[in-house]
PDB file of C-alpha atoms in Angstrom:
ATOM      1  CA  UNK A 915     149.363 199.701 108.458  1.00 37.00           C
ATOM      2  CA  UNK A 916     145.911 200.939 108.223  1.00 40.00           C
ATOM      3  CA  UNK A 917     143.366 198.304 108.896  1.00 40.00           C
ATOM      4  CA  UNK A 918     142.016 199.096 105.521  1.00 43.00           C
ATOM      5  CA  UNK A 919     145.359 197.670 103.686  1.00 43.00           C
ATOM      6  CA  UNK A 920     145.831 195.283 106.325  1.00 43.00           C
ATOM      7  CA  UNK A 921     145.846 191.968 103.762  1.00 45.00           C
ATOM      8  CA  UNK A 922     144.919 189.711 106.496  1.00 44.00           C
ATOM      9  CA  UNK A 923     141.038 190.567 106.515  1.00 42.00           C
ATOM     10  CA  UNK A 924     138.875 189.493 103.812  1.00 43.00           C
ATOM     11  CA  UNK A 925     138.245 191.754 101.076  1.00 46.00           C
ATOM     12  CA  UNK A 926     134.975 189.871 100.270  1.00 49.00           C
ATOM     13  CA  UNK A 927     131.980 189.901 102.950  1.00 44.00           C
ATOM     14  CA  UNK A 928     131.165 186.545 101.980  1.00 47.00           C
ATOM     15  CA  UNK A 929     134.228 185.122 103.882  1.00 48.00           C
ATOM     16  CA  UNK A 930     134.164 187.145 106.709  1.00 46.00           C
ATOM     17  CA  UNK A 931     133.361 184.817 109.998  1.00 46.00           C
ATOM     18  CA  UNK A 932     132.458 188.151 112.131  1.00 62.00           C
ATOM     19  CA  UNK A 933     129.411 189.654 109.634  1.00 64.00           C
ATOM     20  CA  UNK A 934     126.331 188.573 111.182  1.00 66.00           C
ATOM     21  CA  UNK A 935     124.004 187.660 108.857  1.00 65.00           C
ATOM     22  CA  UNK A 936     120.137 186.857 109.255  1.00 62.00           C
ATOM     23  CA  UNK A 937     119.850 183.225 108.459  1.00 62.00           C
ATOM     24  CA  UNK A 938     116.676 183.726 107.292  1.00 58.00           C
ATOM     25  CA  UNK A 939     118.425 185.567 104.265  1.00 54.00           C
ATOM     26  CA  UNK A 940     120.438 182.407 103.416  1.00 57.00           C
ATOM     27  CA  UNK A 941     119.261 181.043 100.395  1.00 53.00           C
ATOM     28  CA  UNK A 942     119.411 177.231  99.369  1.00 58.00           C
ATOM     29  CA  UNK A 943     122.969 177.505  98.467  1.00 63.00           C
ATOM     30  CA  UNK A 944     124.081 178.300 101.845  1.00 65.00           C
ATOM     31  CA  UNK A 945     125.608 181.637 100.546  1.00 73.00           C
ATOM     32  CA  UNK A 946     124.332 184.965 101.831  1.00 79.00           C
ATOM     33  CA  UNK A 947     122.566 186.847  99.077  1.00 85.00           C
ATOM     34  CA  UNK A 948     123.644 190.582  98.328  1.00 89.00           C
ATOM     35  CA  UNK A 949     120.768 192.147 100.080  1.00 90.00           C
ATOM     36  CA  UNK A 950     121.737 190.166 103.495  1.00 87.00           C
ATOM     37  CA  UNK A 951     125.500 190.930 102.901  1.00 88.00           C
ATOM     38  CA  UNK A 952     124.725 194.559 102.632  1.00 91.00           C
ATOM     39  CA  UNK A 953     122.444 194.724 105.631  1.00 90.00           C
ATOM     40  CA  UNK A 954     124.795 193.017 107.865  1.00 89.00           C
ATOM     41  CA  UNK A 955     127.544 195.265 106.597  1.00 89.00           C
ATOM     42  CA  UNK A 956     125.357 198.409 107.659  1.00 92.00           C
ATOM     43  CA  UNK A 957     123.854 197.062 110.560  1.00 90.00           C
ATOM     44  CA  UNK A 958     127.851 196.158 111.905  1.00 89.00           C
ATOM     45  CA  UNK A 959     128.860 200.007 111.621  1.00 90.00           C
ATOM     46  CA  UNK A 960     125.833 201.083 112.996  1.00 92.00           C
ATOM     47  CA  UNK A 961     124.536 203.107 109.631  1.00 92.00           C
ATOM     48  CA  UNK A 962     120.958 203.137 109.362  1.00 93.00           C
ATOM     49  CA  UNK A 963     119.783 204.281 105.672  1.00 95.00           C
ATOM     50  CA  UNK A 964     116.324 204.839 104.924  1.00 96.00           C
ATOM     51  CA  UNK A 965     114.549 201.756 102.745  1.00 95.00           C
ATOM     52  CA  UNK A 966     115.573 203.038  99.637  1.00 97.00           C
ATOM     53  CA  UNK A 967     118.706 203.837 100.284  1.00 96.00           C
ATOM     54  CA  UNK A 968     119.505 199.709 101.316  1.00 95.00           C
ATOM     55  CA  UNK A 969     117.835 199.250  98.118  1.00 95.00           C
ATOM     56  CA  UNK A 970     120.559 201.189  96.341  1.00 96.00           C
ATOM     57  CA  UNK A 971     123.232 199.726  98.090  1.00 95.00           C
ATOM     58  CA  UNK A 972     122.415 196.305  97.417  1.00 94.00           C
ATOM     59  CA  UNK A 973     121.517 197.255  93.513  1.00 95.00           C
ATOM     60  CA  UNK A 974     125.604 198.584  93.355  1.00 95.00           C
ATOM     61  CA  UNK A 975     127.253 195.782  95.721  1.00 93.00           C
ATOM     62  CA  UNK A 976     127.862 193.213  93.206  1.00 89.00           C
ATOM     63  CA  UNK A 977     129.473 195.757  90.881  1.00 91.00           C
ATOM     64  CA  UNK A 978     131.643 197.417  93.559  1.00 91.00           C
ATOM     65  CA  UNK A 979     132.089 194.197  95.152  1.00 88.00           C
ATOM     66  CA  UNK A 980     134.060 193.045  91.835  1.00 89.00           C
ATOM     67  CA  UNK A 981     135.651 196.477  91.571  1.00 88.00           C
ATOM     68  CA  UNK A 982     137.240 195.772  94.806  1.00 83.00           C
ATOM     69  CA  UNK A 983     138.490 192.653  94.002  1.00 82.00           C
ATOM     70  CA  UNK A 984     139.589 193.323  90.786  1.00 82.00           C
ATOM     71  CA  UNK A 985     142.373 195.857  92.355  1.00 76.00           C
ATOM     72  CA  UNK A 986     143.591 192.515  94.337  1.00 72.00           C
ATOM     73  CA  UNK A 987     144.186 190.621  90.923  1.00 74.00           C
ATOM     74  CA  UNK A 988     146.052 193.119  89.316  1.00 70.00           C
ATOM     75  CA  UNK A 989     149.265 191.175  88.505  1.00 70.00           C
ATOM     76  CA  UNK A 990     152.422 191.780  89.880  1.00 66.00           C
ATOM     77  CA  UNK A 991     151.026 195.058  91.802  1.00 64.00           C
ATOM     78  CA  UNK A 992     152.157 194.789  95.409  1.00 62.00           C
ATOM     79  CA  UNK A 993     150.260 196.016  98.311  1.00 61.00           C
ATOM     80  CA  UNK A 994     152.759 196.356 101.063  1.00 60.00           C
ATOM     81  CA  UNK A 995     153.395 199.789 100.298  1.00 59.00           C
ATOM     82  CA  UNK A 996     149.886 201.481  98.850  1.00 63.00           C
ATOM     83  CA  UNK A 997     151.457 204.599  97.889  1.00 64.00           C
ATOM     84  CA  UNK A 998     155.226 206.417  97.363  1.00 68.00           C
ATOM     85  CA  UNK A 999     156.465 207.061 100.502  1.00 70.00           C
ATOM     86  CA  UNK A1000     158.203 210.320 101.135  1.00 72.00           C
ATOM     87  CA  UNK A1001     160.764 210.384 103.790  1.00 75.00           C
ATOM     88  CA  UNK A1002     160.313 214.256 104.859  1.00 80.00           C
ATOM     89  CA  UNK A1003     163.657 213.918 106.811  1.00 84.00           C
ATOM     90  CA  UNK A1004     166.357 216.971 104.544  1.00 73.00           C
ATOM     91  CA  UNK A1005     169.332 214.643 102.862  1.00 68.00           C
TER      92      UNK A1005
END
């Protein structure tokens, strides 16, 4: 199973125990804002966009963010197989 599909890690950054995030970007409610989820996201794979472009990013994160975890709500969808499998073996 590709990590990607693997339903064991957490879809949403928030929960994720590995992101480091700069504490300083913790706001009052103890919850990482989007610009310090982002950031830590890009700074753990190593991608290093220009100013604007972490700008972007964190302008689209909450919409993607609830894109993504809108495909995990779907009812009655299951994700152990993500797509038809084909058997290429002749019958």
């Amino acid at each position: 199973m590709p990590a990607t599909m693997d339903p064991s890690i957490a879809p949403d950054a928030r929960s994720t125990p590995s992101l480091k995030i700069n504490k300083e970007m913790v706001p009052m409610t103890g919850q990482p804002d989007d610009r310090a989820i982002v950031e830590a996201l890009l700074a753990q794979h190593q991608v290093t966009p220009s100013p604007a472009e972490v700008t972007e990013f964190v302008r689209r994160y909450a919409g993607n963010r609830k894109l993504v975890e809108s495909l995990a709500s779907m009812p009655g969808v299951r994700y152990e197989e993500p797509a038809v499998l084909f058997d290429p073996r002749a019958v």
